[in-house]
Amino acid sequence: MSAQHILGLEKVPRVTAFAPPNKISELNQLITVEPKCKKLYNLCNGEYRGKLMTKEISSREKEIILGTILGDGHLAMLKSNARLEVNHSENQRDYVMWKYNELQNLSGAKPHAIHIFDKRYNKTYRQLRFSTKVHSEFTQFHQIFYRDLKKIVPKNIKKVLTSPLSLAVWFMDDGGRRNDSYGLFLNTLSFTKEEHKLLREALKVNFSLESGLHWIQDGYRIYIPSNNAEKFCRLVYPHMIPSMYYKLSFNPVTTSYARLDRARDRKT
């Protein structure tokens, strides 16, 4: 019996020292039941291999996870499965708690403060972090969005990025508005020019959004021009939390535009 067949069992067969070697190999990874999760063990050496969630991930949770992966989220491989790690500035505490509450069924400990040292600027920043438990679906996300431990944009992103909720989470993570116009941007500096092309095509096909590329000091970022900003804001506003509205250049409720501050134009 393979480990895959055992995942649904409530009781695990006991393997003794007298079990045939081929049977021990075949039953190398077994699952024992715990509330909301199952512990994964390597029977050959008794090594604990983390907590493997077996709870099904909902469509809403997947949409939030996708937006997080495109944004600031990080998928970390722990032995054979992955978990999602979420870090944000302490100034965005409301956003961290919103995301934690949305993913609470998949998560472990509550968000806690950490200190991150940025050697580029010789500064230490205080952030809030929480992690999910490991889950086979996070592993699948990792296989799609990572190559050689580097985050990538998969070629089929157009088929995946279809939800305004995912777009809103991505924007809350990595977006903002320009100071010299009503245009918006998504910080996508780590992606290649070809990957930006895939993302922009997804925005155009799935959301009817035109976009451009702007080069800044460390790479490209996606720019939503002023004539598409209102459409973008109307798409994401219903899925954003109030503390993140400051990133928008247009408020669909008050139908008012943000005040421009050309004095603070960053020439982007």
PDB file of C-alpha atoms in Angstrom:
ATOM      1  CA  MET A   1       0.000   0.000   0.000  1.00  0.00           C
ATOM      2  CA  SER A   2       1.457   3.372  -1.008  1.00  0.00           C
ATOM      3  CA  ALA A   3       1.503   6.526   1.103  1.00  0.00           C
ATOM      4  CA  GLN A   4      -0.998   8.114  -1.263  1.00  0.00           C
ATOM      5  CA  HIS A   5      -3.543   5.429  -0.434  1.00  0.00           C
ATOM      6  CA  ILE A   6      -2.989   5.910   3.281  1.00  0.00           C
ATOM      7  CA  LEU A   7      -3.695   9.649   3.310  1.00  0.00           C
ATOM      8  CA  GLY A   8      -7.412   9.084   3.748  1.00  0.00           C
ATOM      9  CA  LEU A   9      -7.190   6.494   6.513  1.00  0.00           C
ATOM     10  CA  GLU A  10      -8.082   7.354  10.089  1.00  0.00           C
ATOM     11  CA  LYS A  11      -5.837   4.647  11.511  1.00  0.00           C
ATOM     12  CA  VAL A  12      -2.317   3.809  10.446  1.00  0.00           C
ATOM     13  CA  PRO A  13      -1.041   0.219  10.289  1.00  0.00           C
ATOM     14  CA  ARG A  14       1.725  -0.439  12.787  1.00  0.00           C
ATOM     15  CA  VAL A  15       5.066  -1.302  11.192  1.00  0.00           C
ATOM     16  CA  THR A  16       7.349  -3.348  13.440  1.00  0.00           C
ATOM     17  CA  ALA A  17      11.053  -4.082  13.215  1.00  0.00           C
ATOM     18  CA  PHE A  18      10.129  -7.465  11.738  1.00  0.00           C
ATOM     19  CA  ALA A  19       8.397  -5.973   8.722  1.00  0.00           C
ATOM     20  CA  PRO A  20       9.968  -7.004   5.407  1.00  0.00           C
ATOM     21  CA  PRO A  21      12.451  -4.406   4.082  1.00  0.00           C
ATOM     22  CA  ASN A  22      10.438  -3.852   0.915  1.00  0.00           C
ATOM     23  CA  LYS A  23       7.329  -3.208   3.025  1.00  0.00           C
ATOM     24  CA  ILE A  24       9.133  -0.611   5.144  1.00  0.00           C
ATOM     25  CA  SER A  25      10.243   1.133   1.956  1.00  0.00           C
ATOM     26  CA  GLU A  26       6.719   0.996   0.561  1.00  0.00           C
ATOM     27  CA  LEU A  27       5.278   2.439   3.776  1.00  0.00           C
ATOM     28  CA  ASN A  28       8.063   4.958   4.140  1.00  0.00           C
ATOM     29  CA  GLN A  29       5.756   7.904   4.850  1.00  0.00           C
ATOM     30  CA  LEU A  30       2.615   7.416   6.918  1.00  0.00           C
ATOM     31  CA  ILE A  31       0.026   9.764   8.310  1.00  0.00           C
ATOM     32  CA  THR A  32      -1.308   9.840  11.860  1.00  0.00           C
ATOM     33  CA  VAL A  33      -4.411  11.833  12.639  1.00  0.00           C
ATOM     34  CA  GLU A  34      -4.459  15.064  14.651  1.00  0.00           C
ATOM     35  CA  PRO A  35      -7.152  17.764  14.827  1.00  0.00           C
ATOM     36  CA  LYS A  36      -7.079  19.745  11.552  1.00  0.00           C
ATOM     37  CA  CYS A  37      -3.727  18.253  10.505  1.00  0.00           C
ATOM     38  CA  LYS A  38      -1.784  15.048  10.237  1.00  0.00           C
ATOM     39  CA  LYS A  39       1.809  14.391  11.229  1.00  0.00           C
ATOM     40  CA  LEU A  40       4.143  13.060   8.598  1.00  0.00           C
ATOM     41  CA  TYR A  41       6.854  10.650   9.677  1.00  0.00           C
ATOM     42  CA  ASN A  42       9.648   8.817   7.951  1.00  0.00           C
ATOM     43  CA  LEU A  43       9.337   5.286   9.300  1.00  0.00           C
ATOM     44  CA  CYS A  44      12.822   4.258   8.238  1.00  0.00           C
ATOM     45  CA  ASN A  45      14.502   6.513  10.793  1.00  0.00           C
ATOM     46  CA  GLY A  46      11.622   7.898  12.864  1.00  0.00           C
ATOM     47  CA  GLU A  47      12.288  11.414  11.623  1.00  0.00           C
ATOM     48  CA  TYR A  48       9.544  13.986  12.179  1.00  0.00           C
ATOM     49  CA  ARG A  49       8.826  15.739   8.903  1.00  0.00           C
ATOM     50  CA  GLY A  50       6.422  18.507   9.838  1.00  0.00           C
ATOM     51  CA  LYS A  51       2.656  18.860   9.841  1.00  0.00           C
ATOM     52  CA  LEU A  52       0.864  18.066   6.621  1.00  0.00           C
ATOM     53  CA  MET A  53      -2.531  19.703   6.309  1.00  0.00           C
ATOM     54  CA  THR A  54      -5.179  17.538   4.710  1.00  0.00           C
ATOM     55  CA  LYS A  55      -7.986  20.084   4.920  1.00  0.00           C
ATOM     56  CA  GLU A  56      -9.246  21.083   1.477  1.00  0.00           C
ATOM     57  CA  ILE A  57      -8.337  24.629   0.490  1.00  0.00           C
ATOM     58  CA  SER A  58     -11.373  26.684  -0.552  1.00  0.00           C
ATOM     59  CA  SER A  59     -11.616  28.670  -3.784  1.00  0.00           C
ATOM     60  CA  ARG A  60     -11.486  31.947  -1.847  1.00  0.00           C
ATOM     61  CA  GLU A  61      -8.376  30.837   0.031  1.00  0.00           C
ATOM     62  CA  LYS A  62      -6.709  29.841  -3.242  1.00  0.00           C
ATOM     63  CA  GLU A  63      -7.472  33.245  -4.761  1.00  0.00           C
ATOM     64  CA  ILE A  64      -5.921  35.002  -1.754  1.00  0.00           C
ATOM     65  CA  ILE A  65      -2.925  32.671  -1.873  1.00  0.00           C
ATOM     66  CA  LEU A  66      -2.393  33.386  -5.578  1.00  0.00           C
ATOM     67  CA  GLY A  67      -2.427  37.151  -5.021  1.00  0.00           C
ATOM     68  CA  THR A  68      -0.020  36.719  -2.119  1.00  0.00           C
ATOM     69  CA  ILE A  69       2.399  34.640  -4.194  1.00  0.00           C
ATOM     70  CA  LEU A  70       2.405  37.260  -6.955  1.00  0.00           C
ATOM     71  CA  GLY A  71       3.017  39.863  -4.251  1.00  0.00           C
ATOM     72  CA  ASP A  72       5.151  39.641  -1.130  1.00  0.00           C
ATOM     73  CA  GLY A  73       4.418  36.042  -0.154  1.00  0.00           C
ATOM     74  CA  HIS A  74       7.070  33.328  -0.079  1.00  0.00           C
ATOM     75  CA  LEU A  75       6.609  29.583  -0.462  1.00  0.00           C
ATOM     76  CA  ALA A  76       9.145  27.646   1.590  1.00  0.00           C
ATOM     77  CA  MET A  77       9.827  23.957   1.009  1.00  0.00           C
ATOM     78  CA  LEU A  78      10.096  21.941   4.230  1.00  0.00           C
ATOM     79  CA  LYS A  79      11.364  18.504   3.276  1.00  0.00           C
ATOM     80  CA  SER A  80       8.694  17.122   0.960  1.00  0.00           C
ATOM     81  CA  ASN A  81       5.972  19.802   1.165  1.00  0.00           C
ATOM     82  CA  ALA A  82       5.687  23.590   1.169  1.00  0.00           C
ATOM     83  CA  ARG A  83       4.147  26.259   3.350  1.00  0.00           C
ATOM     84  CA  LEU A  84       3.276  29.906   2.735  1.00  0.00           C
ATOM     85  CA  GLU A  85       5.160  32.609   4.660  1.00  0.00           C
ATOM     86  CA  VAL A  86       3.651  36.096   4.930  1.00  0.00           C
ATOM     87  CA  ASN A  87       5.694  39.164   5.937  1.00  0.00           C
ATOM     88  CA  HIS A  88       4.516  42.770   5.971  1.00  0.00           C
ATOM     89  CA  SER A  89       5.551  46.012   7.582  1.00  0.00           C
ATOM     90  CA  GLU A  90       4.283  46.529  11.112  1.00  0.00           C
ATOM     91  CA  ASN A  91       2.498  49.617   9.751  1.00  0.00           C
ATOM     92  CA  GLN A  92       0.259  47.203   7.848  1.00  0.00           C
ATOM     93  CA  ARG A  93      -0.896  45.314  10.928  1.00  0.00           C
ATOM     94  CA  ASP A  94      -4.570  45.487   9.881  1.00  0.00           C
ATOM     95  CA  TYR A  95      -3.697  43.902   6.554  1.00  0.00           C
ATOM     96  CA  VAL A  96      -1.615  41.156   8.172  1.00  0.00           C
ATOM     97  CA  MET A  97      -4.453  40.295  10.543  1.00  0.00           C
ATOM     98  CA  TRP A  98      -6.982  40.295   7.696  1.00  0.00           C
ATOM     99  CA  LYS A  99      -4.843  37.884   5.710  1.00  0.00           C
ATOM    100  CA  TYR A 100      -4.213  35.705   8.774  1.00  0.00           C
ATOM    101  CA  ASN A 101      -7.941  35.521   9.545  1.00  0.00           C
ATOM    102  CA  GLU A 102      -8.704  34.615   5.925  1.00  0.00           C
ATOM    103  CA  LEU A 103      -6.124  31.801   6.018  1.00  0.00           C
ATOM    104  CA  GLN A 104      -6.555  30.854   9.673  1.00  0.00           C
ATOM    105  CA  ASN A 105      -7.749  27.326   8.885  1.00  0.00           C
ATOM    106  CA  LEU A 106      -4.420  26.716   7.165  1.00  0.00           C
ATOM    107  CA  SER A 107      -2.173  28.619   9.542  1.00  0.00           C
ATOM    108  CA  GLY A 108      -0.252  27.928  12.696  1.00  0.00           C
ATOM    109  CA  ALA A 109       0.710  30.534  15.274  1.00  0.00           C
ATOM    110  CA  LYS A 110      -0.664  34.071  15.139  1.00  0.00           C
ATOM    111  CA  PRO A 111       1.412  36.839  13.499  1.00  0.00           C
ATOM    112  CA  HIS A 112       4.484  37.834  15.476  1.00  0.00           C
ATOM    113  CA  ALA A 113       7.061  40.599  15.175  1.00  0.00           C
ATOM    114  CA  ILE A 114      10.447  39.994  13.569  1.00  0.00           C
ATOM    115  CA  HIS A 115      13.377  42.238  12.663  1.00  0.00           C
ATOM    116  CA  ILE A 116      14.742  42.233   9.108  1.00  0.00           C
ATOM    117  CA  PHE A 117      18.173  43.725   8.371  1.00  0.00           C
ATOM    118  CA  ASP A 118      18.585  45.254   4.906  1.00  0.00           C
ATOM    119  CA  LYS A 119      22.297  45.344   4.170  1.00  0.00           C
ATOM    120  CA  ARG A 120      21.728  47.532   1.097  1.00  0.00           C
ATOM    121  CA  TYR A 121      20.705  50.449   3.295  1.00  0.00           C
ATOM    122  CA  ASN A 122      22.223  49.263   6.578  1.00  0.00           C
ATOM    123  CA  LYS A 123      18.798  49.460   8.220  1.00  0.00           C
ATOM    124  CA  THR A 124      16.745  47.129  10.370  1.00  0.00           C
ATOM    125  CA  TYR A 125      12.999  46.948   9.782  1.00  0.00           C
ATOM    126  CA  ARG A 126      10.318  45.591  12.083  1.00  0.00           C
ATOM    127  CA  GLN A 127       7.796  43.341  10.355  1.00  0.00           C
ATOM    128  CA  LEU A 128       4.916  41.031  11.207  1.00  0.00           C
ATOM    129  CA  ARG A 129       5.072  37.421  10.058  1.00  0.00           C
ATOM    130  CA  PHE A 130       2.947  34.310  10.076  1.00  0.00           C
ATOM    131  CA  SER A 131       3.252  30.973   8.320  1.00  0.00           C
ATOM    132  CA  THR A 132       0.785  28.342   7.248  1.00  0.00           C
ATOM    133  CA  LYS A 133       1.184  24.658   7.884  1.00  0.00           C
ATOM    134  CA  VAL A 134       2.586  22.579   5.057  1.00  0.00           C
ATOM    135  CA  HIS A 135       0.061  21.393   2.501  1.00  0.00           C
ATOM    136  CA  SER A 136       0.288  19.416  -0.722  1.00  0.00           C
ATOM    137  CA  GLU A 137      -1.430  22.255  -2.596  1.00  0.00           C
ATOM    138  CA  PHE A 138       1.241  24.710  -1.441  1.00  0.00           C
ATOM    139  CA  THR A 139       3.718  22.230  -2.885  1.00  0.00           C
ATOM    140  CA  GLN A 140       1.856  22.379  -6.192  1.00  0.00           C
ATOM    141  CA  PHE A 141       1.952  26.183  -6.097  1.00  0.00           C
ATOM    142  CA  HIS A 142       5.701  25.966  -5.434  1.00  0.00           C
ATOM    143  CA  GLN A 143       6.219  23.693  -8.434  1.00  0.00           C
ATOM    144  CA  ILE A 144       4.361  26.192 -10.621  1.00  0.00           C
ATOM    145  CA  PHE A 145       5.798  29.474  -9.323  1.00  0.00           C
ATOM    146  CA  TYR A 146       9.408  28.569  -8.454  1.00  0.00           C
ATOM    147  CA  ARG A 147      12.441  27.465 -10.445  1.00  0.00           C
ATOM    148  CA  ASP A 148      15.720  26.834  -8.627  1.00  0.00           C
ATOM    149  CA  LEU A 149      14.293  28.567  -5.523  1.00  0.00           C
ATOM    150  CA  LYS A 150      13.535  31.725  -7.551  1.00  0.00           C
ATOM    151  CA  LYS A 151       9.974  32.996  -7.992  1.00  0.00           C
ATOM    152  CA  ILE A 152       8.795  33.001 -11.603  1.00  0.00           C
ATOM    153  CA  VAL A 153       5.651  33.741 -13.607  1.00  0.00           C
ATOM    154  CA  PRO A 154       4.277  30.528 -15.162  1.00  0.00           C
ATOM    155  CA  LYS A 155       3.410  30.591 -18.846  1.00  0.00           C
ATOM    156  CA  ASN A 156      -0.210  29.719 -18.069  1.00  0.00           C
ATOM    157  CA  ILE A 157      -0.713  32.675 -15.699  1.00  0.00           C
ATOM    158  CA  LYS A 158      -3.482  33.916 -18.004  1.00  0.00           C
ATOM    159  CA  LYS A 159      -5.539  30.848 -17.057  1.00  0.00           C
ATOM    160  CA  VAL A 160      -4.811  31.268 -13.343  1.00  0.00           C
ATOM    161  CA  LEU A 161      -5.060  35.008 -12.647  1.00  0.00           C
ATOM    162  CA  THR A 162      -8.782  35.445 -13.328  1.00  0.00           C
ATOM    163  CA  SER A 163     -10.223  36.629  -9.998  1.00  0.00           C
ATOM    164  CA  PRO A 164     -10.572  40.298  -8.932  1.00  0.00           C
ATOM    165  CA  LEU A 165      -9.832  39.088  -5.381  1.00  0.00           C
ATOM    166  CA  SER A 166      -6.423  37.764  -6.470  1.00  0.00           C
ATOM    167  CA  LEU A 167      -5.776  41.039  -8.274  1.00  0.00           C
ATOM    168  CA  ALA A 168      -6.764  43.021  -5.170  1.00  0.00           C
ATOM    169  CA  VAL A 169      -4.464  41.018  -2.879  1.00  0.00           C
ATOM    170  CA  TRP A 170      -1.602  41.398  -5.357  1.00  0.00           C
ATOM    171  CA  PHE A 171      -2.233  45.150  -5.435  1.00  0.00           C
ATOM    172  CA  MET A 172      -2.494  45.447  -1.634  1.00  0.00           C
ATOM    173  CA  ASP A 173       0.798  43.555  -1.377  1.00  0.00           C
ATOM    174  CA  ASP A 174       2.807  45.279  -4.079  1.00  0.00           C
ATOM    175  CA  GLY A 175       0.785  48.094  -5.617  1.00  0.00           C
ATOM    176  CA  GLY A 176       0.391  51.808  -5.231  1.00  0.00           C
ATOM    177  CA  ARG A 177      -0.469  55.058  -6.987  1.00  0.00           C
ATOM    178  CA  ARG A 178       1.758  57.577  -8.620  1.00  0.00           C
ATOM    179  CA  ASN A 179       2.127  61.027  -7.145  1.00  0.00           C
ATOM    180  CA  ASP A 180       2.214  62.884 -10.463  1.00  0.00           C
ATOM    181  CA  SER A 181      -0.822  61.291 -12.136  1.00  0.00           C
ATOM    182  CA  TYR A 182      -3.792  59.036 -11.426  1.00  0.00           C
ATOM    183  CA  GLY A 183      -1.855  56.060 -12.740  1.00  0.00           C
ATOM    184  CA  LEU A 184      -1.204  52.979 -10.617  1.00  0.00           C
ATOM    185  CA  PHE A 185       1.646  50.505 -10.456  1.00  0.00           C
ATOM    186  CA  LEU A 186       2.499  46.965  -9.385  1.00  0.00           C
ATOM    187  CA  ASN A 187       6.030  46.410  -8.099  1.00  0.00           C
ATOM    188  CA  THR A 188       7.188  43.374 -10.060  1.00  0.00           C
ATOM    189  CA  LEU A 189      10.912  44.077 -10.026  1.00  0.00           C
ATOM    190  CA  SER A 190      12.076  40.485  -9.636  1.00  0.00           C
ATOM    191  CA  PHE A 191      10.413  39.249 -12.832  1.00  0.00           C
ATOM    192  CA  THR A 192      11.953  39.199 -16.301  1.00  0.00           C
ATOM    193  CA  LYS A 193      10.711  41.257 -19.228  1.00  0.00           C
ATOM    194  CA  GLU A 194       9.173  38.138 -20.771  1.00  0.00           C
ATOM    195  CA  GLU A 195       7.373  37.363 -17.498  1.00  0.00           C
ATOM    196  CA  HIS A 196       6.013  40.908 -17.441  1.00  0.00           C
ATOM    197  CA  LYS A 197       4.623  40.293 -20.905  1.00  0.00           C
ATOM    198  CA  LEU A 198       2.716  37.270 -19.572  1.00  0.00           C
ATOM    199  CA  LEU A 199       1.316  39.261 -16.636  1.00  0.00           C
ATOM    200  CA  ARG A 200       0.247  42.171 -18.821  1.00  0.00           C
ATOM    201  CA  GLU A 201      -1.479  39.803 -21.219  1.00  0.00           C
ATOM    202  CA  ALA A 202      -3.398  38.294 -18.289  1.00  0.00           C
ATOM    203  CA  LEU A 203      -4.489  41.774 -17.189  1.00  0.00           C
ATOM    204  CA  LYS A 204      -5.662  42.620 -20.692  1.00  0.00           C
ATOM    205  CA  VAL A 205      -7.463  39.368 -21.498  1.00  0.00           C
ATOM    206  CA  ASN A 206      -9.065  38.695 -18.106  1.00  0.00           C
ATOM    207  CA  PHE A 207      -9.725  42.221 -16.824  1.00  0.00           C
ATOM    208  CA  SER A 208      -9.671  44.388 -19.987  1.00  0.00           C
ATOM    209  CA  LEU A 209      -6.858  46.442 -18.474  1.00  0.00           C
ATOM    210  CA  GLU A 210      -4.197  48.155 -20.542  1.00  0.00           C
ATOM    211  CA  SER A 211      -0.783  48.420 -18.934  1.00  0.00           C
ATOM    212  CA  GLY A 212       2.796  49.434 -19.621  1.00  0.00           C
ATOM    213  CA  LEU A 213       6.279  48.782 -18.285  1.00  0.00           C
ATOM    214  CA  HIS A 214       8.339  51.319 -16.396  1.00  0.00           C
ATOM    215  CA  TRP A 215      12.001  50.800 -15.620  1.00  0.00           C
ATOM    216  CA  ILE A 216      13.121  51.943 -12.192  1.00  0.00           C
ATOM    217  CA  GLN A 217      16.405  51.457 -10.413  1.00  0.00           C
ATOM    218  CA  ASP A 218      16.159  47.719  -9.763  1.00  0.00           C
ATOM    219  CA  GLY A 219      14.010  46.490 -12.639  1.00  0.00           C
ATOM    220  CA  TYR A 220      10.625  46.774 -14.340  1.00  0.00           C
ATOM    221  CA  ARG A 221       7.264  47.379 -12.781  1.00  0.00           C
ATOM    222  CA  ILE A 222       3.812  47.271 -14.332  1.00  0.00           C
ATOM    223  CA  TYR A 223       2.126  50.625 -14.845  1.00  0.00           C
ATOM    224  CA  ILE A 224      -1.648  51.089 -15.107  1.00  0.00           C
ATOM    225  CA  PRO A 225      -2.160  54.392 -16.978  1.00  0.00           C
ATOM    226  CA  SER A 226      -4.557  57.075 -15.811  1.00  0.00           C
ATOM    227  CA  ASN A 227      -7.159  56.208 -18.449  1.00  0.00           C
ATOM    228  CA  ASN A 228      -7.404  52.678 -16.988  1.00  0.00           C
ATOM    229  CA  ALA A 229      -7.039  53.601 -13.319  1.00  0.00           C
ATOM    230  CA  GLU A 230     -10.755  54.031 -12.607  1.00  0.00           C
ATOM    231  CA  LYS A 231     -11.541  50.634 -14.146  1.00  0.00           C
ATOM    232  CA  PHE A 232      -8.790  49.018 -12.070  1.00  0.00           C
ATOM    233  CA  CYS A 233      -9.984  50.660  -8.850  1.00  0.00           C
ATOM    234  CA  ARG A 234     -13.572  49.557  -9.436  1.00  0.00           C
ATOM    235  CA  LEU A 235     -12.349  45.970  -9.870  1.00  0.00           C
ATOM    236  CA  VAL A 236     -10.273  45.744  -6.703  1.00  0.00           C
ATOM    237  CA  TYR A 237     -12.064  48.130  -4.317  1.00  0.00           C
ATOM    238  CA  PRO A 238     -14.769  45.640  -3.170  1.00  0.00           C
ATOM    239  CA  HIS A 239     -12.047  43.193  -2.102  1.00  0.00           C
ATOM    240  CA  MET A 240      -9.731  45.618  -0.317  1.00  0.00           C
ATOM    241  CA  ILE A 241      -9.679  46.485   3.368  1.00  0.00           C
ATOM    242  CA  PRO A 242     -10.168  50.159   4.368  1.00  0.00           C
ATOM    243  CA  SER A 243      -6.622  50.641   5.649  1.00  0.00           C
ATOM    244  CA  MET A 244      -5.323  49.958   2.127  1.00  0.00           C
ATOM    245  CA  TYR A 245      -7.585  52.389   0.260  1.00  0.00           C
ATOM    246  CA  TYR A 246      -4.774  54.965   0.344  1.00  0.00           C
ATOM    247  CA  LYS A 247      -3.145  53.032  -2.506  1.00  0.00           C
ATOM    248  CA  LEU A 248      -6.027  53.813  -4.854  1.00  0.00           C
ATOM    249  CA  SER A 249      -6.150  56.864  -7.114  1.00  0.00           C
ATOM    250  CA  PHE A 250      -9.953  56.678  -7.469  1.00  0.00           C
ATOM    251  CA  ASN A 251     -12.611  55.897  -4.859  1.00  0.00           C
ATOM    252  CA  PRO A 252     -15.612  54.142  -6.481  1.00  0.00           C
ATOM    253  CA  VAL A 253     -17.883  55.009  -3.529  1.00  0.00           C
ATOM    254  CA  THR A 254     -17.237  58.741  -3.393  1.00  0.00           C
ATOM    255  CA  THR A 255     -16.350  58.794  -7.129  1.00  0.00           C
ATOM    256  CA  SER A 256     -13.479  61.106  -6.239  1.00  0.00           C
ATOM    257  CA  TYR A 257      -9.858  61.039  -7.315  1.00  0.00           C
ATOM    258  CA  ALA A 258      -6.926  61.199  -4.945  1.00  0.00           C
ATOM    259  CA  ARG A 259      -5.172  64.506  -4.572  1.00  0.00           C
ATOM    260  CA  LEU A 260      -1.967  64.686  -6.591  1.00  0.00           C
ATOM    261  CA  ASP A 261       1.281  65.582  -4.895  1.00  0.00           C
ATOM    262  CA  ARG A 262       3.652  66.493  -7.688  1.00  0.00           C
ATOM    263  CA  ALA A 263       6.157  67.829  -5.187  1.00  0.00           C
ATOM    264  CA  ARG A 264       6.722  64.232  -4.097  1.00  0.00           C
ATOM    265  CA  ASP A 265       6.953  62.879  -7.642  1.00  0.00           C
ATOM    266  CA  ARG A 266       9.539  60.114  -7.588  1.00  0.00           C
ATOM    267  CA  LYS A 267      10.154  60.392 -11.331  1.00  0.00           C
ATOM    268  CA  THR A 268       8.924  56.870 -11.946  1.00  0.00           C
TER     269      THR A 268
END
